[in-house]
Coordinates of C-alpha atoms and ligand atoms in Angstrom, one line a residue:
M3 CA -17.7 -9.9 -18.9
Q4 CA -21.5 -9.2 -19.1
F5 CA -23.0 -8.6 -15.6
S6 CA -26.3 -8.9 -14.4
P7 CA -28.0 -7.1 -11.3
D8 CA -29.6 -10.0 -9.5
L9 CA -28.2 -11.9 -6.5
D10 CA -28.2 -15.2 -8.3
F11 CA -25.7 -13.9 -10.6
A12 CA -23.5 -12.7 -7.8
R13 CA -23.7 -16.3 -6.4
K14 CA -22.8 -17.8 -9.6
L15 CA -19.7 -15.6 -9.9
D16 CA -18.7 -16.8 -6.1
A17 CA -19.2 -20.6 -7.1
A18 CA -17.0 -20.1 -10.2
D19 CA -14.2 -18.0 -8.2
P20 CA -11.0 -20.3 -7.7
L21 CA -10.0 -17.9 -4.9
A22 CA -13.4 -18.2 -2.9
H23 CA -12.1 -20.6 -0.3
W24 CA -9.6 -17.9 1.1
R25 CA -12.5 -16.1 2.7
E26 CA -12.7 -18.8 5.3
Q27 CA -9.1 -18.1 6.3
F28 CA -10.2 -14.6 7.9
L29 CA -12.0 -13.5 10.9
F30 CA -14.8 -11.1 10.2
P31 CA -16.3 -8.6 12.7
Q32 CA -19.8 -9.4 13.5
H33 CA -22.9 -7.1 13.2
H34 CA -26.1 -8.5 14.8
G35 CA -24.7 -12.0 14.7
A36 CA -23.7 -12.1 11.1
P37 CA -20.4 -11.2 9.5
V38 CA -20.1 -7.5 8.4
R39 CA -19.8 -6.6 4.7
Y40 CA -16.1 -5.6 5.1
F41 CA -14.8 -2.9 2.5
C42 CA -12.1 -1.4 4.5
G43 CA -9.1 -3.4 3.6
N44 CA -7.6 -0.4 2.3
S45 CA -7.4 1.0 5.8
L46 CA -7.0 -2.1 7.9
G47 CA -7.0 -5.8 6.4
L48 CA -8.9 -8.4 8.2
Q49 CA -7.3 -10.9 10.5
P50 CA -6.0 -14.3 9.0
K51 CA -6.8 -17.1 11.1
T52 CA -3.2 -18.2 11.0
V53 CA -1.9 -14.9 12.7
R54 CA -3.0 -16.1 16.1
G55 CA -0.9 -19.5 16.0
A56 CA 2.1 -17.4 14.5
L57 CA 2.3 -15.1 17.5
L58 CA 1.7 -17.9 20.0
A59 CA 4.7 -19.8 18.4
E60 CA 7.1 -16.8 19.1
L61 CA 5.6 -16.2 22.4
D62 CA 6.3 -20.0 23.2
H63 CA 9.8 -19.7 21.7
W64 CA 10.6 -16.9 24.2
A65 CA 9.1 -18.5 27.1
E66 CA 11.2 -21.8 26.3
H67 CA 14.5 -20.2 25.1
G68 CA 14.9 -16.7 26.4
V69 CA 17.7 -14.9 24.8
E70 CA 19.0 -18.3 22.9
G71 CA 15.8 -17.8 20.9
H72 CA 17.8 -15.5 18.8
F73 CA 19.7 -18.6 17.5
R74 CA 17.3 -21.7 18.1
G75 CA 14.5 -23.0 16.3
E76 CA 13.4 -23.1 12.7
Q77 CA 13.3 -19.2 12.4
P78 CA 15.8 -17.8 14.8
W79 CA 15.1 -14.1 15.6
M80 CA 18.7 -13.0 14.8
Y81 CA 17.7 -13.8 11.0
Y82 CA 14.2 -13.0 11.1
H83 CA 13.9 -10.2 8.4
K84 CA 15.5 -12.8 6.0
F85 CA 12.5 -15.0 6.6
L86 CA 10.2 -12.3 4.8
Q87 CA 12.7 -11.3 2.1
A88 CA 11.8 -13.7 -0.8
Q89 CA 8.0 -13.3 -0.6
S90 CA 8.2 -9.5 -0.1
A91 CA 10.4 -9.4 -3.2
Q92 CA 8.0 -11.5 -5.1
L93 CA 5.2 -9.3 -4.2
V94 CA 6.6 -6.2 -5.6
G95 CA 8.6 -7.6 -8.3
A96 CA 12.2 -7.1 -7.0
L97 CA 15.4 -9.1 -6.4
P98 CA 15.5 -10.5 -2.9
H99 CA 18.4 -8.2 -1.8
E100 CA 16.3 -5.2 -3.0
V101 CA 13.9 -5.4 -0.3
V102 CA 13.9 -5.5 3.6
V103 CA 11.1 -5.6 6.3
M104 CA 11.8 -2.9 8.9
N105 CA 10.4 -0.2 11.0
T106 CA 6.9 1.4 9.9
L107 CA 6.2 3.4 6.7
T108 CA 6.6 7.1 7.5
V109 CA 10.0 5.9 9.3
N110 CA 11.2 4.3 6.3
L111 CA 10.0 7.2 4.0
H112 CA 12.2 9.3 6.1
L113 CA 15.3 7.0 6.1
L114 CA 15.4 6.6 2.4
M115 CA 14.7 10.2 1.7
C116 CA 17.9 11.0 3.9
S117 CA 19.8 9.0 1.2
F118 CA 18.0 9.7 -1.9
Y119 CA 16.9 13.4 -1.6
R120 CA 20.0 15.2 -1.8
P121 CA 19.3 18.8 -3.0
T122 CA 21.9 21.0 -4.4
P123 CA 21.5 24.8 -5.2
Q124 CA 20.6 23.9 -8.7
R125 CA 18.8 20.6 -8.3
Y126 CA 16.5 20.7 -5.3
K127 CA 12.8 20.3 -6.1
I128 CA 10.5 17.4 -5.3
I129 CA 7.4 16.7 -7.3
M130 CA 4.5 14.9 -5.6
E131 CA 0.9 14.5 -6.2
A132 CA -1.5 17.1 -4.5
G133 CA -3.7 15.8 -1.9
A134 CA -1.2 13.1 -0.7
F135 CA -1.6 11.1 2.4
P136 CA -0.8 13.6 5.2
S137 CA 2.0 11.6 6.6
D138 CA 3.9 11.9 3.3
Q139 CA 3.0 15.7 3.1
Y140 CA 4.6 16.2 6.6
A141 CA 7.5 14.0 5.7
M142 CA 8.3 15.9 2.4
E143 CA 7.7 19.3 4.1
T144 CA 10.2 18.4 7.0
Q145 CA 12.7 16.9 5.0
V146 CA 13.1 20.0 2.8
R147 CA 13.2 22.2 6.0
L148 CA 16.0 19.7 7.2
H149 CA 18.0 21.0 4.2
G150 CA 17.4 24.6 5.0
L151 CA 14.9 25.0 2.1
N152 CA 11.5 26.6 1.8
P153 CA 8.6 23.8 1.0
E154 CA 6.6 26.5 -0.7
T155 CA 9.4 26.9 -3.4
T156 CA 10.7 23.6 -3.2
I157 CA 7.7 21.2 -3.5
I158 CA 5.8 21.1 -6.6
E159 CA 2.4 19.5 -6.3
V160 CA 0.7 18.1 -9.4
A161 CA -3.3 18.5 -9.0
P162 CA -6.1 17.6 -11.1
H163 CA -8.5 20.6 -12.0
P164 CA -12.1 19.0 -11.7
E165 CA -13.7 22.5 -11.9
K166 CA -12.1 22.7 -15.5
T167 CA -12.0 19.0 -16.7
G168 CA -14.5 17.2 -14.5
R169 CA -11.9 14.8 -13.9
H170 CA -10.6 14.1 -10.2
Y171 CA -7.6 12.3 -10.9
L172 CA -4.4 13.0 -13.0
L173 CA -3.6 12.0 -16.6
T174 CA -0.2 10.5 -16.9
E175 CA 0.7 13.1 -19.4
E176 CA 0.1 15.7 -16.7
V177 CA 2.6 14.0 -14.3
L178 CA 5.0 13.7 -17.3
E179 CA 4.8 17.4 -18.2
A180 CA 5.3 18.6 -14.8
I181 CA 8.3 16.5 -14.5
E182 CA 9.7 17.8 -17.9
A183 CA 9.0 21.4 -16.9
A184 CA 11.0 21.1 -13.5
G185 CA 13.9 19.8 -15.6
D186 CA 17.2 20.2 -14.0
T187 CA 15.9 21.7 -10.8
L188 CA 14.1 18.4 -10.1
A189 CA 15.9 16.1 -7.4
L190 CA 13.1 13.8 -6.5
V191 CA 9.8 12.6 -7.8
M192 CA 8.0 11.1 -4.7
F193 CA 4.5 9.8 -5.6
G194 CA 1.9 7.3 -4.2
G195 CA 1.7 4.3 -6.3
V196 CA -2.1 4.3 -5.6
N197 CA -3.6 7.5 -4.4
Y198 CA -5.4 6.9 -1.2
Y199 CA -8.3 9.1 -1.8
T200 CA -9.2 8.7 -5.4
G201 CA -7.9 5.1 -5.7
Q202 CA -5.9 6.0 -8.8
F203 CA -3.1 3.7 -9.8
F204 CA -0.2 5.8 -11.3
D205 CA 1.9 4.5 -14.2
L206 CA 5.0 4.0 -12.2
Q207 CA 7.2 2.8 -14.9
A208 CA 6.3 6.0 -17.1
V209 CA 6.9 8.3 -14.2
T210 CA 10.2 6.6 -13.4
K211 CA 11.5 6.9 -17.0
A212 CA 10.4 10.7 -17.1
A213 CA 12.2 11.3 -13.5
H214 CA 15.3 9.7 -14.9
R215 CA 15.3 11.6 -18.1
A216 CA 15.1 14.8 -16.0
G217 CA 18.1 13.4 -14.1
A218 CA 16.1 13.0 -10.8
I219 CA 15.5 9.9 -8.5
A220 CA 12.0 8.2 -8.6
G221 CA 10.6 7.0 -5.1
F222 CA 7.1 5.8 -4.5
D223 CA 5.0 5.3 -1.4
L224 CA 3.2 1.8 -2.0
A225 CA 1.0 2.0 1.1
H226 CA -2.1 1.4 -1.1
T227 CA -0.4 -0.6 -3.8
A228 CA 1.5 -3.4 -2.1
G229 CA -0.9 -6.5 -1.9
N230 CA -3.3 -4.6 -4.2
L231 CA -1.7 -4.8 -7.6
P232 CA 1.2 -6.7 -9.2
L233 CA 4.4 -4.5 -9.4
Q234 CA 7.7 -4.8 -11.2
L235 CA 9.8 -2.3 -9.2
H236 CA 13.1 -3.9 -10.5
D237 CA 12.3 -4.0 -14.2
W238 CA 10.6 -0.3 -14.1
G239 CA 14.0 1.0 -12.7
V240 CA 12.3 2.4 -9.5
D241 CA 15.1 3.9 -7.1
F242 CA 13.2 3.3 -3.9
A243 CA 9.8 2.6 -2.4
V244 CA 8.3 1.9 0.9
W245 CA 4.8 0.2 1.9
C246 CA 2.9 -0.7 4.9
S247 CA 1.6 -4.3 5.7
Y248 CA -1.5 -3.7 7.5
K249 CA -3.7 -2.2 4.6
Y250 CA -4.1 -4.7 1.8
L251 CA -1.3 -6.9 3.4
N252 CA -3.5 -8.0 6.4
S253 CA -0.7 -8.1 8.8
G254 CA -2.4 -6.2 11.7
P255 CA -2.5 -2.7 13.2
G256 CA 0.9 -0.9 13.2
G257 CA 2.3 -3.9 11.3
P258 CA 5.8 -3.4 9.8
S259 CA 6.9 -1.6 6.6
G260 CA 8.7 -3.0 3.4
A261 CA 11.5 -0.9 1.8
F262 CA 12.8 -1.4 -1.7
V263 CA 16.1 0.0 -2.8
H264 CA 17.0 -0.7 -6.5
E265 CA 20.2 -3.0 -7.1
R266 CA 21.9 0.0 -8.6
H267 CA 22.2 1.4 -5.1
A268 CA 22.9 -1.7 -3.4
N269 CA 26.6 -1.3 -3.0
R270 CA 26.9 2.4 -2.4
P271 CA 28.4 2.9 1.1
E272 CA 29.0 6.5 0.4
L273 CA 25.2 7.3 0.2
P274 CA 24.5 9.3 3.3
R275 CA 22.3 7.3 5.7
L276 CA 21.0 7.2 9.3
A277 CA 22.5 4.0 10.5
G278 CA 22.0 1.4 13.1
W279 CA 23.8 -1.8 14.1
W280 CA 21.3 -4.0 12.1
G281 CA 22.3 -2.2 8.8
H282 CA 25.9 -3.1 9.7
D283 CA 27.9 -5.8 7.9
E284 CA 26.5 -8.8 9.5
S285 CA 29.7 -10.7 9.6
E286 CA 31.2 -8.2 12.0
R287 CA 28.1 -7.0 13.5
F288 CA 28.7 -8.3 17.0
Q289 CA 32.4 -7.1 17.1
M290 CA 30.8 -3.8 18.3
R291 CA 33.7 -1.7 16.4
K292 CA 33.7 1.9 15.3
G293 CA 33.0 2.6 11.6
F294 CA 29.8 1.7 10.0
K295 CA 30.0 -0.8 7.1
P296 CA 26.5 -1.1 5.4
M297 CA 25.2 -4.5 4.5
Y298 CA 24.6 -4.9 0.6
G299 CA 21.1 -4.0 -0.7
A300 CA 18.1 -2.8 1.2
A301 CA 19.3 -4.5 4.3
G302 CA 22.0 -1.9 4.8
W303 CA 19.3 0.6 5.7
Q304 CA 18.0 -1.5 8.6
L305 CA 18.5 0.2 12.2
S306 CA 17.3 -2.2 14.8
N307 CA 16.7 -5.9 15.4
A308 CA 13.6 -7.4 14.1
Q309 CA 10.2 -6.6 15.8
I310 CA 9.5 -10.4 16.1
L311 CA 6.0 -10.4 17.0
S312 CA 4.9 -8.1 14.2
F313 CA 7.2 -9.7 11.8
A314 CA 5.5 -13.0 12.7
A315 CA 1.9 -11.9 11.8
H316 CA 3.3 -10.5 8.6
K317 CA 4.9 -13.7 7.6
A318 CA 1.7 -15.6 8.3
S319 CA 0.0 -13.1 5.9
L320 CA 2.8 -13.2 3.2
D321 CA 2.5 -16.9 3.1
M322 CA -1.1 -16.6 2.1
F323 CA -0.2 -14.1 -0.6
A324 CA 2.6 -16.5 -1.9
E325 CA 0.2 -19.3 -2.2
A326 CA -2.7 -17.3 -3.6
G327 CA -0.6 -15.4 -6.3
M328 CA -0.7 -11.8 -6.7
E329 CA -1.7 -12.1 -10.6
N330 CA -4.6 -14.4 -9.6
L331 CA -5.7 -11.9 -7.0
R332 CA -5.5 -9.3 -9.5
A333 CA -7.5 -11.2 -12.0
K334 CA -10.2 -11.5 -9.4
S335 CA -10.0 -8.0 -8.3
L336 CA -10.7 -6.6 -11.8
Q337 CA -13.9 -8.5 -12.2
L338 CA -14.9 -7.7 -8.5
T339 CA -14.2 -4.0 -8.8
A340 CA -16.0 -3.9 -12.4
Y341 CA -18.9 -5.6 -10.7
L342 CA -19.2 -3.0 -8.1
E343 CA -18.8 -0.3 -10.5
Y344 CA -21.5 -1.7 -12.8
L345 CA -23.9 -2.1 -9.8
L346 CA -23.2 1.6 -8.6
D347 CA -23.8 2.8 -12.2
G348 CA -27.2 1.0 -12.2
I349 CA -28.4 2.8 -8.9
N350 CA -26.9 6.1 -9.9
T351 CA -29.0 6.3 -13.1
E352 CA -32.2 5.8 -11.0
T353 CA -31.3 8.8 -8.8
P354 CA -27.8 10.4 -9.2
R355 CA -26.5 10.7 -5.5
F356 CA -22.7 10.5 -6.2
T357 CA -19.8 10.9 -8.8
L358 CA -17.1 8.2 -9.3
I359 CA -13.8 9.9 -8.7
T360 CA -11.6 6.8 -9.5
P361 CA -10.4 6.3 -13.0
R362 CA -12.9 4.1 -15.1
D363 CA -9.9 2.7 -16.8
A364 CA -9.3 -0.6 -14.7
Q365 CA -5.4 -0.3 -15.7
A366 CA -5.4 3.0 -13.7
R367 CA -7.0 1.8 -10.4
G368 CA -6.7 -1.3 -8.1
C369 CA -9.3 -2.4 -5.6
Q370 CA -10.8 0.9 -4.5
L371 CA -13.8 2.9 -5.7
S372 CA -14.2 6.3 -4.4
L373 CA -17.6 8.1 -4.4
L374 CA -17.9 11.8 -4.0
T375 CA -21.1 12.4 -2.6
D376 CA -23.4 15.5 -1.9
D377 CA -24.6 16.9 1.5
R378 CA -26.6 13.7 2.1
G379 CA -23.2 11.7 1.9
R380 CA -22.7 11.4 5.6
A381 CA -26.3 10.1 6.0
L382 CA -25.8 7.4 3.4
F383 CA -22.4 6.4 5.1
D384 CA -24.2 6.2 8.4
Y385 CA -26.9 4.1 6.9
L386 CA -24.3 1.7 5.5
S387 CA -22.5 1.3 9.0
E388 CA -26.1 0.8 10.7
N389 CA -26.8 -2.1 8.2
G390 CA -23.5 -3.8 8.8
V391 CA -21.4 -2.5 5.7
V392 CA -18.0 -1.4 6.8
A393 CA -16.7 1.4 4.5
D394 CA -14.5 4.5 4.9
W395 CA -15.5 8.0 5.2
R396 CA -13.3 10.9 4.0
E397 CA -13.8 14.5 5.0
P398 CA -15.4 16.5 3.6
N399 CA -17.7 14.0 1.5
V400 CA -15.9 11.0 0.0
I401 CA -16.9 7.3 0.9
R402 CA -14.3 4.7 0.0
F403 CA -15.0 0.9 -0.9
A404 CA -12.2 -1.6 -1.2
P405 CA -13.5 -4.9 -2.4
V406 CA -10.5 -7.1 -1.5
P407 CA -10.2 -10.3 -3.7
M408 CA -8.6 -12.3 -1.0
Y409 CA -11.8 -12.1 1.4
N410 CA -14.6 -10.2 -0.4
S411 CA -17.2 -12.1 -2.1
F412 CA -19.4 -11.0 -5.2
E413 CA -22.2 -11.5 -2.7
D414 CA -20.6 -9.1 -0.4
V415 CA -20.4 -6.5 -3.2
W416 CA -24.2 -7.2 -4.3
H417 CA -25.2 -6.5 -0.7
L418 CA -23.2 -3.4 -0.6
A419 CA -24.9 -2.1 -3.6
E420 CA -28.3 -3.3 -2.3
C421 CA -27.8 -1.2 0.9
I422 CA -26.9 1.9 -1.1
R423 CA -30.2 1.3 -3.2
N424 CA -32.4 1.2 -0.1
A425 CA -30.7 4.0 1.8
P426 CA -33.4 6.8 2.4
K427 CA -32.9 9.4 -0.4
Ligands
PLP754 C1 -1.6 4.5 5.4 C2 -0.5 5.4 5.0 C3 0.4 6.0 5.7 C4 0.5 5.6 7.1 O1 1.9 5.6 7.6 P1 2.5 4.9 8.9 O2 3.8 5.3 9.0 O3 2.4 3.5 8.7 O4 1.5 5.2 9.9 C5 1.5 6.8 5.1 N1 1.4 7.2 3.8 C6 0.3 6.7 3.1 C7 0.4 6.9 1.4 C8 -0.6 5.9 3.5 O5 -1.5 5.2 2.6

């Protein structure tokens, strides 16, 4: 599409946007009496208006029924995780029994690594992206130590070399080469789906194939991917994946995590795992006997009964994604992000102030654009904040913007760019 830099053009795009009405379904923080321009949906998504009602309904259910709430009503708590299953599966391209909502993200990463990172003296290495989100780095490091291994000699980090290439993200070939080079020493490839810093979306299918060719397991952290990009985890053959619900999935601070375990591992009771009663065969869960018998599929990794209040918020949000459709959201997202890129490029030719470190290839990114700034970056970021733009600052000097298709408008994007243009040089 041919873009144009004037505000009228942004308004025309909004008028033609079939998803524009979703914006009305969200609560925006206010700045001097007007909604902020919110570009932080990759850190914490905005609150859907339906969440409050969903929470109150569960509080009422509890007030009215007490313990019987587990079995009464349209959504008895006893089965609550099942009410999230179909929509979660749809969202990540999985079969329903391949997904479960439980715990929080880092917890699930550990639980699934307990099962799928099984180092042997010969095959023990982990490949991950350099500069992964700190929680993932700590999870890898401590999992490796749990097996009595040394992280230094066990974890291979694949890094871009901007000083040599000018490129701040990885080429798929570089990832595949690292996997091939590790060969039969490789136990696990554990990558982010989208890197939180650069916004790069990795080719998960190619990475999975390469991992399997090397005889390794492929796992992904989809914290920045779920609700951002359409996925086909089942067809791509991914072994396991985890994600959170409070970033692009708008389910509230500390919202629950989703986990995916491929069908090929659905019925493997011999896989070591850290178990709890909710992962035990449902038909005899309340017989309270010895001997753990896992449920079929991802449900067999559950530990505890559902966190009803946070699941209820998540359910309200998943309903919106199911109705809006991930493919439709992606179609708008491609346009919205390309429009921001176009406006930023326009500003940067006047006076270069930043470098885009996100891939320019739209297939290799989702919503997010990350700008590497110079020593005036913090002042620029503060100016944006003072002018009602909510973005994200990452030390030492990166500003991240996430135009989110469900609630950001083209006019939002125009105002963001205008604010950057007007910032003191
Ligand atoms: C946001 C994020 C986390 C946070 O994990 P929690 O356990 O939900 O606090 C971990 N890893 C990645 C890649 C993230 O983006």
